[in-house]
Amino acid sequence: MGGKQSFPMVQIPKGRTFVVTGASRGIGYETTKWIAMMGGTVVMACRSQDAAVQAMRRMNKEYKELKSRGETPGLVDVEELSLYFMPLDLSSLQSTKEFVHTYRESGRPLHVLVCNAGVVKAIPEKTDDGFESMLQVNYLSHFLLVGLLLPMMKNAAADDDIRVVMVSSDAHRMCKFDLETIDYSGEPEKFGYFDYYGRSKLYQIMQAHCLRRRLRNTGITVSAVHPGMVETDIGREFLDNKMWQLFVSFNRLIGMLQCPYDGARTVIDLAVNPALQGAPAVYYKNCSPGGSSAAARNEVHQEALWTWTMETLKDHFKEDEVYCLEGADPV
Ligand SMILES: NC(=O)c1ccc[n+]([C@@H]2O[C@H](COP(=O)([O-])OP(=O)(O)OC[C@H]3O[C@@H](n4cnc5c(N)ncnc54)[C@H](OP(=O)(O)O)[C@@H]3O)[C@@H](O)[C@H]2O)c1
């Protein structure tokens, strides 16, 4: 695994169950594969069943190749990795609620939720729910997902190691916090896509801070991560953009661009490393505490964002789910 810091290869019992959003490619793909290769069960929360099934086949193929080479210690010894697909489209609050319903009905436990799926949009698109799409996909729907799944996680947490990992980004450093303009309503040509992407990633870290305060006395660990600069499909809307091409070429040249496996290391570490149960820091990169921006650490702004989000999603939470999110025991 090179000279970079990485996660330990641990034995994960098959019953330990992970949900990874956006698991069919990029960082989510590698995260899912390695967790499953250590023995865990992973539910791949993806919007395309075809993409998820193809990803599962590729993961099994890569697993068998690795196993037959015999060079990677700690791989589980199974015929097929324990992988399942469940549909989730984060651009829809309805789809997010249906995912949670299907998950509850499945009777599966939930030990680790990895909020990984994300988009960067070149133009300001509105979702069917009426939100700028990066705001909804990267932040709002993940907030709803966490809130609706929290009672299940809290019920298990008394005697178990339960975790929520938000895949954020150092792009959060490039923007300021401004609730007035949280949902873009300006002219399309004035849309600062990098600003709005960075904001959505900032909100994930702020949410992690708020959750940690509220879940202080439970066994639930909440953290956020910057995976590094990773060569994935995240920039697919910008392939013709000269600035983007320059940015990517420059970073490739100076060795800053990582492969998806390298990008997934810190995410996997936070999800599986026994030493990171109750992880002391909120924000991690390169498998170490990373230090987020002053804006992300501003408690007044964190609580203002929390209040805005709870108000915005109020029609989607039941009363007991709100109590649970606010720190009470689930009923
Ligand atoms: N790459 C980087 O340099 C970098 C740096 C910092 C942070 N990150 C963060 O890392 C995370 C993973 O990104 P990546 O680089 O691996 O990008 P990626 O290869 O484009 O993967 C993104 C994943 O998100 C899924 N997704 C997108 N929209 C969705 C929706 N509406 N509902 C459900 N899933 C959706 C995609 O599913 P489909 O296959 O269906 O499109 C895909 O599986 C993101 O949160 C990103 O912000 C990436």
mmCIF file of C-alpha atoms and ligand atoms in Angstrom:
data_model
loop_
_atom_site.group_PDB
_atom_site.id
_atom_site.type_symbol
_atom_site.label_atom_id
_atom_site.label_comp_id
_atom_site.label_asym_id
_atom_site.label_seq_id
_atom_site.Cartn_x
_atom_site.Cartn_y
_atom_site.Cartn_z
ATOM 1 C CA MET A 1 0.000 0.000 0.000
ATOM 2 C CA GLY A 2 2.953 2.313 -0.725
ATOM 3 C CA GLY A 3 4.448 4.718 1.797
ATOM 4 C CA LYS A 4 1.136 6.459 2.393
ATOM 5 C CA GLN A 5 -0.775 5.990 5.599
ATOM 6 C CA SER A 6 -3.521 3.456 5.262
ATOM 7 C CA PHE A 7 -6.198 1.501 7.063
ATOM 8 C CA PRO A 8 -5.442 -1.730 8.920
ATOM 9 C CA MET A 9 -6.690 -4.973 7.347
ATOM 10 C CA VAL A 10 -9.093 -6.098 10.067
ATOM 11 C CA GLN A 11 -11.376 -9.104 10.238
ATOM 12 C CA ILE A 12 -14.922 -7.803 9.930
ATOM 13 C CA PRO A 13 -17.721 -10.196 10.916
ATOM 14 C CA LYS A 14 -20.161 -10.795 8.055
ATOM 15 C CA GLY A 15 -23.013 -9.536 10.218
ATOM 16 C CA ARG A 16 -21.416 -6.111 10.524
ATOM 17 C CA THR A 17 -23.342 -4.082 7.977
ATOM 18 C CA PHE A 18 -22.276 -0.973 6.108
ATOM 19 C CA VAL A 19 -24.248 1.325 3.814
ATOM 20 C CA VAL A 20 -22.171 3.192 1.235
ATOM 21 C CA THR A 21 -23.910 5.801 -0.924
ATOM 22 C CA GLY A 22 -22.586 6.158 -4.478
ATOM 23 C CA ALA A 23 -20.865 2.772 -4.186
ATOM 24 C CA SER A 24 -20.677 1.883 -7.856
ATOM 25 C CA ARG A 25 -17.702 4.016 -8.849
ATOM 26 C CA GLY A 26 -14.798 6.148 -7.727
ATOM 27 C CA ILE A 27 -14.046 6.414 -4.020
ATOM 28 C CA GLY A 28 -17.312 4.664 -3.085
ATOM 29 C CA TYR A 29 -16.397 1.668 -5.248
ATOM 30 C CA GLU A 30 -13.012 1.183 -3.564
ATOM 31 C CA THR A 31 -14.481 1.770 -0.096
ATOM 32 C CA THR A 32 -17.154 -0.857 -0.704
ATOM 33 C CA LYS A 33 -14.749 -3.400 -2.200
ATOM 34 C CA TRP A 34 -12.184 -3.210 0.599
ATOM 35 C CA ILE A 35 -14.760 -3.355 3.386
ATOM 36 C CA ALA A 36 -16.327 -6.417 1.733
ATOM 37 C CA MET A 37 -12.877 -7.957 1.170
ATOM 38 C CA MET A 38 -12.296 -7.734 4.940
ATOM 39 C CA GLY A 39 -15.559 -9.654 5.478
ATOM 40 C CA GLY A 40 -18.173 -6.946 6.049
ATOM 41 C CA THR A 41 -21.591 -6.852 4.409
ATOM 42 C CA VAL A 42 -22.080 -3.744 2.276
ATOM 43 C CA VAL A 43 -25.391 -2.394 1.027
ATOM 44 C CA MET A 44 -24.634 -0.350 -2.071
ATOM 45 C CA ALA A 45 -27.011 2.623 -2.097
ATOM 46 C CA CYS A 46 -26.942 3.658 -5.758
ATOM 47 C CA ARG A 47 -29.297 5.196 -8.254
ATOM 48 C CA SER A 48 -28.584 2.645 -11.001
ATOM 49 C CA GLN A 49 -29.112 -1.068 -10.413
ATOM 50 C CA ASP A 50 -27.188 -1.915 -13.610
ATOM 51 C CA ALA A 51 -24.181 0.112 -12.481
ATOM 52 C CA ALA A 52 -24.292 -1.489 -9.016
ATOM 53 C CA VAL A 53 -24.541 -5.037 -10.408
ATOM 54 C CA GLN A 54 -21.664 -4.416 -12.809
ATOM 55 C CA ALA A 55 -19.632 -2.953 -9.944
ATOM 56 C CA MET A 56 -20.330 -6.047 -7.788
ATOM 57 C CA ARG A 57 -19.097 -8.320 -10.610
ATOM 58 C CA ARG A 58 -15.925 -6.257 -10.995
ATOM 59 C CA MET A 59 -15.326 -6.238 -7.235
ATOM 60 C CA ASN A 60 -15.665 -10.027 -7.055
ATOM 61 C CA LYS A 61 -13.318 -10.437 -10.018
ATOM 62 C CA GLU A 62 -10.711 -8.135 -8.468
ATOM 63 C CA TYR A 63 -11.108 -9.897 -5.106
ATOM 64 C CA LYS A 64 -10.519 -13.325 -6.664
ATOM 65 C CA GLU A 65 -7.451 -12.063 -8.521
ATOM 66 C CA LEU A 66 -6.004 -10.581 -5.327
ATOM 67 C CA LYS A 67 -6.778 -13.748 -3.362
ATOM 68 C CA SER A 68 -5.184 -16.025 -5.953
ATOM 69 C CA ARG A 69 -1.995 -13.942 -5.937
ATOM 70 C CA GLY A 70 -1.776 -14.501 -2.160
ATOM 71 C CA GLU A 71 0.079 -11.234 -1.556
ATOM 72 C CA THR A 72 -2.579 -9.350 0.421
ATOM 73 C CA PRO A 73 -2.899 -10.436 4.041
ATOM 74 C CA GLY A 74 -6.245 -10.215 5.791
ATOM 75 C CA LEU A 75 -8.568 -10.927 2.866
ATOM 76 C CA VAL A 76 -11.719 -12.805 3.832
ATOM 77 C CA ASP A 77 -11.984 -16.335 2.415
ATOM 78 C CA VAL A 78 -15.386 -16.563 0.725
ATOM 79 C CA GLU A 79 -16.828 -17.581 -2.654
ATOM 80 C CA GLU A 80 -18.595 -14.231 -3.173
ATOM 81 C CA LEU A 81 -18.288 -10.925 -1.366
ATOM 82 C CA SER A 82 -21.307 -9.971 0.734
ATOM 83 C CA LEU A 83 -22.722 -7.158 -1.409
ATOM 84 C CA TYR A 84 -26.291 -5.992 -1.915
ATOM 85 C CA PHE A 85 -27.924 -3.238 -3.934
ATOM 86 C CA MET A 86 -30.666 -0.904 -2.726
ATOM 87 C CA PRO A 87 -31.953 1.965 -4.875
ATOM 88 C CA LEU A 88 -31.228 5.500 -3.709
ATOM 89 C CA ASP A 89 -31.404 8.710 -5.718
ATOM 90 C CA LEU A 90 -30.240 11.551 -3.497
ATOM 91 C CA SER A 91 -31.666 14.164 -5.846
ATOM 92 C CA SER A 92 -35.085 13.090 -4.528
ATOM 93 C CA LEU A 93 -36.248 13.304 -0.916
ATOM 94 C CA GLN A 94 -38.942 10.751 -1.773
ATOM 95 C CA SER A 95 -36.334 8.267 -3.040
ATOM 96 C CA THR A 96 -34.295 8.850 0.121
ATOM 97 C CA LYS A 97 -37.331 8.055 2.277
ATOM 98 C CA GLU A 98 -38.115 4.968 0.169
ATOM 99 C CA PHE A 99 -34.538 3.757 0.625
ATOM 100 C CA VAL A 100 -34.910 4.015 4.398
ATOM 101 C CA HIS A 101 -38.273 2.220 4.266
ATOM 102 C CA THR A 102 -36.771 -0.634 2.194
ATOM 103 C CA TYR A 103 -33.790 -0.806 4.510
ATOM 104 C CA ARG A 104 -35.952 -1.041 7.632
ATOM 105 C CA GLU A 105 -38.143 -3.684 5.972
ATOM 106 C CA SER A 106 -35.055 -5.740 5.076
ATOM 107 C CA GLY A 107 -34.454 -6.359 8.784
ATOM 108 C CA ARG A 108 -30.731 -5.722 8.350
ATOM 109 C CA PRO A 109 -28.848 -4.014 11.157
ATOM 110 C CA LEU A 110 -26.855 -0.888 10.332
ATOM 111 C CA HIS A 111 -23.429 -0.374 11.870
ATOM 112 C CA VAL A 112 -21.688 2.098 9.565
ATOM 113 C CA LEU A 113 -23.181 4.658 7.203
ATOM 114 C CA VAL A 114 -20.783 6.167 4.662
ATOM 115 C CA CYS A 115 -22.261 9.303 3.055
ATOM 116 C CA ASN A 116 -20.039 9.258 -0.019
ATOM 117 C CA ALA A 117 -22.144 10.063 -3.104
ATOM 118 C CA GLY A 118 -21.545 13.495 -4.519
ATOM 119 C CA VAL A 119 -21.764 15.660 -7.610
ATOM 120 C CA VAL A 120 -20.178 18.797 -9.018
ATOM 121 C CA LYS A 121 -22.552 20.643 -11.338
ATOM 122 C CA ALA A 122 -21.384 23.160 -13.913
ATOM 123 C CA ILE A 123 -24.757 24.893 -14.108
ATOM 124 C CA PRO A 124 -27.320 25.549 -11.376
ATOM 125 C CA GLU A 125 -29.803 22.703 -11.748
ATOM 126 C CA LYS A 126 -32.880 22.439 -9.549
ATOM 127 C CA THR A 127 -34.028 19.057 -8.274
ATOM 128 C CA ASP A 128 -37.722 18.099 -8.364
ATOM 129 C CA ASP A 129 -37.827 19.129 -4.691
ATOM 130 C CA GLY A 130 -36.750 22.621 -5.750
ATOM 131 C CA PHE A 131 -33.213 22.757 -4.331
ATOM 132 C CA GLU A 132 -29.960 23.518 -6.143
ATOM 133 C CA SER A 133 -28.758 20.014 -6.879
ATOM 134 C CA MET A 134 -25.351 20.019 -5.111
ATOM 135 C CA LEU A 135 -27.052 21.330 -1.976
ATOM 136 C CA GLN A 136 -29.539 18.471 -2.099
ATOM 137 C CA VAL A 137 -27.438 15.525 -3.336
ATOM 138 C CA ASN A 138 -24.296 16.266 -1.335
ATOM 139 C CA TYR A 139 -25.871 17.594 1.852
ATOM 140 C CA LEU A 140 -29.643 17.773 2.353
ATOM 141 C CA SER A 141 -30.595 14.241 1.303
ATOM 142 C CA HIS A 142 -27.679 12.801 3.246
ATOM 143 C CA PHE A 143 -28.908 14.766 6.291
ATOM 144 C CA LEU A 144 -32.360 13.222 5.817
ATOM 145 C CA LEU A 145 -30.808 9.768 5.384
ATOM 146 C CA VAL A 146 -28.831 10.094 8.613
ATOM 147 C CA GLY A 147 -31.850 11.444 10.493
ATOM 148 C CA LEU A 148 -34.157 8.644 9.368
ATOM 149 C CA LEU A 149 -31.609 5.876 9.989
ATOM 150 C CA LEU A 150 -30.443 7.255 13.335
ATOM 151 C CA PRO A 151 -33.099 5.533 15.503
ATOM 152 C CA MET A 152 -31.918 2.134 14.149
ATOM 153 C CA MET A 153 -28.297 3.027 14.768
ATOM 154 C CA LYS A 154 -29.030 4.386 18.249
ATOM 155 C CA ASN A 155 -30.913 1.243 19.243
ATOM 156 C CA ALA A 156 -27.808 -0.783 18.487
ATOM 157 C CA ALA A 157 -25.297 1.728 19.803
ATOM 158 C CA ALA A 158 -25.549 0.918 23.492
ATOM 159 C CA ASP A 159 -23.424 -2.196 23.033
ATOM 160 C CA ASP A 160 -21.943 -1.704 19.591
ATOM 161 C CA ASP A 161 -19.526 0.362 17.543
ATOM 162 C CA ILE A 162 -21.683 2.512 15.274
ATOM 163 C CA ARG A 163 -20.280 5.111 12.869
ATOM 164 C CA VAL A 164 -21.301 7.777 10.386
ATOM 165 C CA VAL A 165 -18.654 8.933 7.907
ATOM 166 C CA MET A 166 -19.259 12.006 5.737
ATOM 167 C CA VAL A 167 -17.110 12.173 2.619
ATOM 168 C CA SER A 168 -16.474 15.914 2.489
ATOM 169 C CA SER A 169 -13.646 17.835 0.816
ATOM 170 C CA ASP A 170 -10.973 20.448 1.402
ATOM 171 C CA ALA A 171 -12.965 22.431 -1.173
ATOM 172 C CA HIS A 172 -14.939 23.539 1.903
ATOM 173 C CA ARG A 173 -12.063 25.950 2.604
ATOM 174 C CA MET A 174 -12.788 28.010 -0.514
ATOM 175 C CA CYS A 175 -16.183 29.332 0.524
ATOM 176 C CA LYS A 176 -17.879 31.343 3.200
ATOM 177 C CA PHE A 177 -20.953 30.469 5.197
ATOM 178 C CA ASP A 178 -24.012 32.468 4.151
ATOM 179 C CA LEU A 179 -27.475 31.125 4.953
ATOM 180 C CA GLU A 180 -29.130 33.911 2.919
ATOM 181 C CA THR A 181 -27.758 32.438 -0.302
ATOM 182 C CA ILE A 182 -27.664 28.767 0.693
ATOM 183 C CA ASP A 183 -29.992 27.781 -2.159
ATOM 184 C CA TYR A 184 -28.821 29.397 -5.406
ATOM 185 C CA SER A 185 -31.439 31.563 -7.045
ATOM 186 C CA GLY A 186 -29.251 33.902 -9.136
ATOM 187 C CA GLU A 187 -28.645 34.037 -12.851
ATOM 188 C CA PRO A 188 -27.212 30.813 -14.330
ATOM 189 C CA GLU A 189 -24.210 32.588 -15.861
ATOM 190 C CA LYS A 190 -23.223 33.989 -12.437
ATOM 191 C CA PHE A 191 -23.276 30.561 -10.772
ATOM 192 C CA GLY A 192 -20.015 29.882 -8.913
ATOM 193 C CA TYR A 193 -20.059 26.096 -9.187
ATOM 194 C CA PHE A 194 -16.881 25.621 -7.159
ATOM 195 C CA ASP A 195 -18.226 27.931 -4.447
ATOM 196 C CA TYR A 196 -21.507 26.003 -4.242
ATOM 197 C CA TYR A 197 -19.726 22.635 -4.331
ATOM 198 C CA GLY A 198 -17.433 23.819 -1.506
ATOM 199 C CA ARG A 199 -20.427 25.028 0.472
ATOM 200 C CA SER A 200 -22.147 21.647 0.251
ATOM 201 C CA LYS A 201 -18.951 20.021 1.565
ATOM 202 C CA LEU A 202 -18.703 22.653 4.338
ATOM 203 C CA TYR A 203 -22.245 21.786 5.486
ATOM 204 C CA GLN A 204 -21.290 18.107 5.838
ATOM 205 C CA ILE A 205 -18.507 18.987 8.290
ATOM 206 C CA MET A 206 -20.783 21.379 10.188
ATOM 207 C CA GLN A 207 -23.414 18.629 10.370
ATOM 208 C CA ALA A 208 -20.784 16.255 11.763
ATOM 209 C CA HIS A 209 -19.992 18.789 14.528
ATOM 210 C CA CYS A 210 -23.688 19.217 15.386
ATOM 211 C CA LEU A 211 -24.300 15.471 15.440
ATOM 212 C CA ARG A 212 -21.291 14.844 17.648
ATOM 213 C CA ARG A 213 -22.627 17.321 20.204
ATOM 214 C CA ARG A 214 -26.035 15.674 20.168
ATOM 215 C CA LEU A 215 -24.787 12.080 20.174
ATOM 216 C CA ARG A 216 -22.087 12.658 22.787
ATOM 217 C CA ASN A 217 -23.496 10.083 25.198
ATOM 218 C CA THR A 218 -24.164 7.354 22.655
ATOM 219 C CA GLY A 219 -21.768 4.853 21.106
ATOM 220 C CA ILE A 220 -22.038 6.605 17.725
ATOM 221 C CA THR A 221 -18.916 8.080 16.149
ATOM 222 C CA VAL A 222 -19.427 10.810 13.527
ATOM 223 C CA SER A 223 -16.575 12.050 11.372
ATOM 224 C CA ALA A 224 -15.874 13.806 8.088
ATOM 225 C CA VAL A 225 -13.084 13.186 5.629
ATOM 226 C CA HIS A 226 -11.163 14.804 2.804
ATOM 227 C CA PRO A 227 -10.142 11.961 0.483
ATOM 228 C CA GLY A 228 -7.480 14.036 -1.279
ATOM 229 C CA MET A 229 -7.511 14.958 -4.947
ATOM 230 C CA VAL A 230 -8.622 11.835 -6.683
ATOM 231 C CA GLU A 231 -8.874 10.981 -10.369
ATOM 232 C CA THR A 232 -12.523 9.880 -10.652
ATOM 233 C CA ASP A 233 -15.555 10.820 -12.744
ATOM 234 C CA ILE A 234 -16.510 13.676 -10.410
ATOM 235 C CA GLY A 235 -15.422 16.261 -12.986
ATOM 236 C CA ARG A 236 -17.243 14.662 -15.898
ATOM 237 C CA GLU A 237 -19.272 17.813 -16.637
ATOM 238 C CA PHE A 238 -16.041 19.784 -17.071
ATOM 239 C CA LEU A 239 -14.104 17.677 -19.542
ATOM 240 C CA ASP A 240 -14.333 20.460 -22.188
ATOM 241 C CA ASN A 241 -13.551 23.219 -19.711
ATOM 242 C CA LYS A 242 -10.031 24.605 -20.294
ATOM 243 C CA MET A 243 -9.586 25.724 -16.661
ATOM 244 C CA TRP A 244 -10.540 22.258 -15.429
ATOM 245 C CA GLN A 245 -8.171 20.586 -17.905
ATOM 246 C CA LEU A 246 -5.331 22.843 -16.709
ATOM 247 C CA PHE A 247 -6.170 22.181 -13.062
ATOM 248 C CA VAL A 248 -6.179 18.404 -13.565
ATOM 249 C CA SER A 249 -3.017 18.373 -15.743
ATOM 250 C CA PHE A 250 -1.115 20.565 -13.290
ATOM 251 C CA ASN A 251 -2.067 18.458 -10.300
ATOM 252 C CA ARG A 252 -1.230 15.257 -12.163
ATOM 253 C CA LEU A 253 2.160 16.734 -13.048
ATOM 254 C CA ILE A 254 3.025 17.595 -9.453
ATOM 255 C CA GLY A 255 1.847 14.189 -8.254
ATOM 256 C CA MET A 256 -1.181 15.508 -6.349
ATOM 257 C CA LEU A 257 -3.760 13.367 -8.165
ATOM 258 C CA GLN A 258 -4.406 10.032 -6.510
ATOM 259 C CA CYS A 259 -6.084 6.865 -7.723
ATOM 260 C CA PRO A 260 -9.509 5.987 -6.232
ATOM 261 C CA TYR A 261 -7.961 3.380 -3.930
ATOM 262 C CA ASP A 262 -5.646 5.995 -2.409
ATOM 263 C CA GLY A 263 -8.576 8.379 -2.095
ATOM 264 C CA ALA A 264 -10.623 5.747 -0.269
ATOM 265 C CA ARG A 265 -7.959 4.954 2.372
ATOM 266 C CA THR A 266 -9.061 7.518 4.960
ATOM 267 C CA VAL A 267 -12.746 6.766 4.367
ATOM 268 C CA ILE A 268 -12.127 3.050 4.953
ATOM 269 C CA ASP A 269 -9.946 3.804 7.984
ATOM 270 C CA LEU A 270 -12.741 5.793 9.617
ATOM 271 C CA ALA A 271 -15.234 3.059 8.776
ATOM 272 C CA VAL A 272 -13.274 0.011 9.998
ATOM 273 C CA ASN A 273 -10.274 0.893 12.156
ATOM 274 C CA PRO A 274 -11.054 -0.260 15.739
ATOM 275 C CA ALA A 275 -8.739 2.475 17.064
ATOM 276 C CA LEU A 276 -11.040 5.102 15.535
ATOM 277 C CA GLN A 277 -14.131 4.121 17.518
ATOM 278 C CA GLY A 278 -14.938 7.413 19.222
ATOM 279 C CA ALA A 279 -12.419 9.141 16.910
ATOM 280 C CA PRO A 280 -11.225 12.271 18.722
ATOM 281 C CA ALA A 281 -11.182 14.618 15.707
ATOM 282 C CA VAL A 282 -14.091 15.548 13.445
ATOM 283 C CA TYR A 283 -12.165 16.005 10.198
ATOM 284 C CA TYR A 284 -9.584 13.602 8.773
ATOM 285 C CA LYS A 285 -7.293 13.373 5.787
ATOM 286 C CA ASN A 286 -4.494 10.996 4.917
ATOM 287 C CA CYS A 287 -5.655 8.769 7.795
ATOM 288 C CA SER A 288 -4.912 11.506 10.376
ATOM 289 C CA PRO A 289 -6.801 14.401 11.965
ATOM 290 C CA GLY A 290 -6.920 17.047 9.232
ATOM 291 C CA GLY A 291 -8.046 20.383 10.666
ATOM 292 C CA SER A 292 -11.040 21.978 8.966
ATOM 293 C CA SER A 293 -11.555 25.682 8.218
ATOM 294 C CA ALA A 294 -12.536 28.262 10.831
ATOM 295 C CA ALA A 295 -15.910 28.552 9.072
ATOM 296 C CA ALA A 296 -16.536 24.819 9.534
ATOM 297 C CA ARG A 297 -15.676 25.053 13.241
ATOM 298 C CA ASN A 298 -17.876 28.074 13.992
ATOM 299 C CA GLU A 299 -20.407 26.702 16.477
ATOM 300 C CA VAL A 300 -22.898 29.544 16.034
ATOM 301 C CA HIS A 301 -22.966 28.963 12.281
ATOM 302 C CA GLN A 302 -23.149 25.186 12.744
ATOM 303 C CA GLU A 303 -26.259 25.566 14.897
ATOM 304 C CA ALA A 304 -27.783 28.102 12.467
ATOM 305 C CA LEU A 305 -27.308 25.610 9.637
ATOM 306 C CA TRP A 306 -28.811 22.838 11.772
ATOM 307 C CA THR A 307 -31.882 24.968 12.519
ATOM 308 C CA TRP A 308 -32.287 25.887 8.822
ATOM 309 C CA THR A 309 -31.962 22.232 7.794
ATOM 310 C CA MET A 310 -34.406 20.920 10.392
ATOM 311 C CA GLU A 311 -36.919 23.579 9.335
ATOM 312 C CA THR A 312 -36.376 22.781 5.634
ATOM 313 C CA LEU A 313 -36.854 19.028 6.174
ATOM 314 C CA LYS A 314 -39.510 19.247 8.882
ATOM 315 C CA ASP A 315 -42.226 17.656 6.738
ATOM 316 C CA HIS A 316 -40.044 14.589 6.212
ATOM 317 C CA PHE A 317 -39.305 13.739 9.842
ATOM 318 C CA LYS A 318 -41.720 12.292 12.396
ATOM 319 C CA GLU A 319 -41.714 13.802 15.864
ATOM 320 C CA ASP A 320 -39.777 10.923 17.424
ATOM 321 C CA GLU A 321 -37.151 11.129 14.676
ATOM 322 C CA VAL A 322 -36.637 14.810 15.482
ATOM 323 C CA TYR A 323 -36.234 13.999 19.198
ATOM 324 C CA CYS A 324 -33.758 11.282 18.288
ATOM 325 C CA LEU A 325 -31.749 13.687 16.108
ATOM 326 C CA GLU A 326 -31.777 16.229 18.914
ATOM 327 C CA GLY A 327 -30.189 13.736 21.265
ATOM 328 C CA ALA A 328 -33.068 11.889 22.939
ATOM 329 C CA ASP A 329 -33.229 8.091 23.108
ATOM 330 C CA PRO A 330 -35.321 6.510 20.337
ATOM 331 C CA VAL A 331 -38.821 5.419 21.361
HETATM 332 N N1 LIG B 1 -12.493 13.042 -6.578
HETATM 333 C C1 LIG B 1 -11.998 13.965 -5.768
HETATM 334 O O1 LIG B 1 -10.931 14.557 -6.018
HETATM 335 C C2 LIG B 1 -12.716 14.311 -4.499
HETATM 336 C C3 LIG B 1 -12.112 15.231 -3.630
HETATM 337 C C4 LIG B 1 -12.752 15.565 -2.459
HETATM 338 C C5 LIG B 1 -13.974 14.992 -2.149
HETATM 339 N N2 LIG B 1 -14.549 14.107 -3.016
HETATM 340 C C6 LIG B 1 -15.859 13.551 -2.638
HETATM 341 O O2 LIG B 1 -15.791 12.134 -2.738
HETATM 342 C C7 LIG B 1 -17.109 11.616 -2.967
HETATM 343 C C8 LIG B 1 -17.045 10.570 -4.068
HETATM 344 O O3 LIG B 1 -16.698 11.222 -5.269
HETATM 345 P P1 LIG B 1 -15.843 10.542 -6.426
HETATM 346 O O4 LIG B 1 -14.663 11.388 -6.650
HETATM 347 O O5 LIG B 1 -15.678 9.100 -6.156
HETATM 348 O O6 LIG B 1 -16.822 10.812 -7.662
HETATM 349 P P2 LIG B 1 -17.550 9.852 -8.716
HETATM 350 O O7 LIG B 1 -16.595 8.853 -9.257
HETATM 351 O O8 LIG B 1 -18.247 10.751 -9.658
HETATM 352 O O9 LIG B 1 -18.602 9.080 -7.799
HETATM 353 C C9 LIG B 1 -19.700 9.757 -7.268
HETATM 354 C C10 LIG B 1 -20.743 8.750 -6.850
HETATM 355 O O10 LIG B 1 -21.890 9.477 -6.385
HETATM 356 C C11 LIG B 1 -23.045 8.917 -7.001
HETATM 357 N N3 LIG B 1 -24.151 9.858 -7.165
HETATM 358 C C12 LIG B 1 -24.146 11.016 -7.872
HETATM 359 N N4 LIG B 1 -25.381 11.566 -7.845
HETATM 360 C C13 LIG B 1 -26.163 10.723 -7.119
HETATM 361 C C14 LIG B 1 -27.529 10.736 -6.754
HETATM 362 N N5 LIG B 1 -28.362 11.710 -7.142
HETATM 363 N N6 LIG B 1 -27.996 9.733 -6.004
HETATM 364 C C15 LIG B 1 -27.177 8.716 -5.596
HETATM 365 N N7 LIG B 1 -25.879 8.648 -5.935
HETATM 366 C C16 LIG B 1 -25.384 9.639 -6.687
HETATM 367 C C17 LIG B 1 -22.550 8.460 -8.366
HETATM 368 O O11 LIG B 1 -23.497 7.544 -8.883
HETATM 369 P P3 LIG B 1 -23.684 7.323 -10.473
HETATM 370 O O12 LIG B 1 -22.665 6.271 -10.804
HETATM 371 O O13 LIG B 1 -25.102 6.887 -10.593
HETATM 372 O O14 LIG B 1 -23.415 8.634 -11.143
HETATM 373 C C18 LIG B 1 -21.208 7.872 -8.008
HETATM 374 O O15 LIG B 1 -21.341 6.548 -7.560
HETATM 375 C C19 LIG B 1 -17.985 12.822 -3.305
HETATM 376 O O16 LIG B 1 -18.770 13.157 -2.183
HETATM 377 C C20 LIG B 1 -16.982 13.942 -3.579
HETATM 378 O O17 LIG B 1 -17.509 15.202 -3.278
HETATM 379 C C21 LIG B 1 -13.954 13.753 -4.179
#
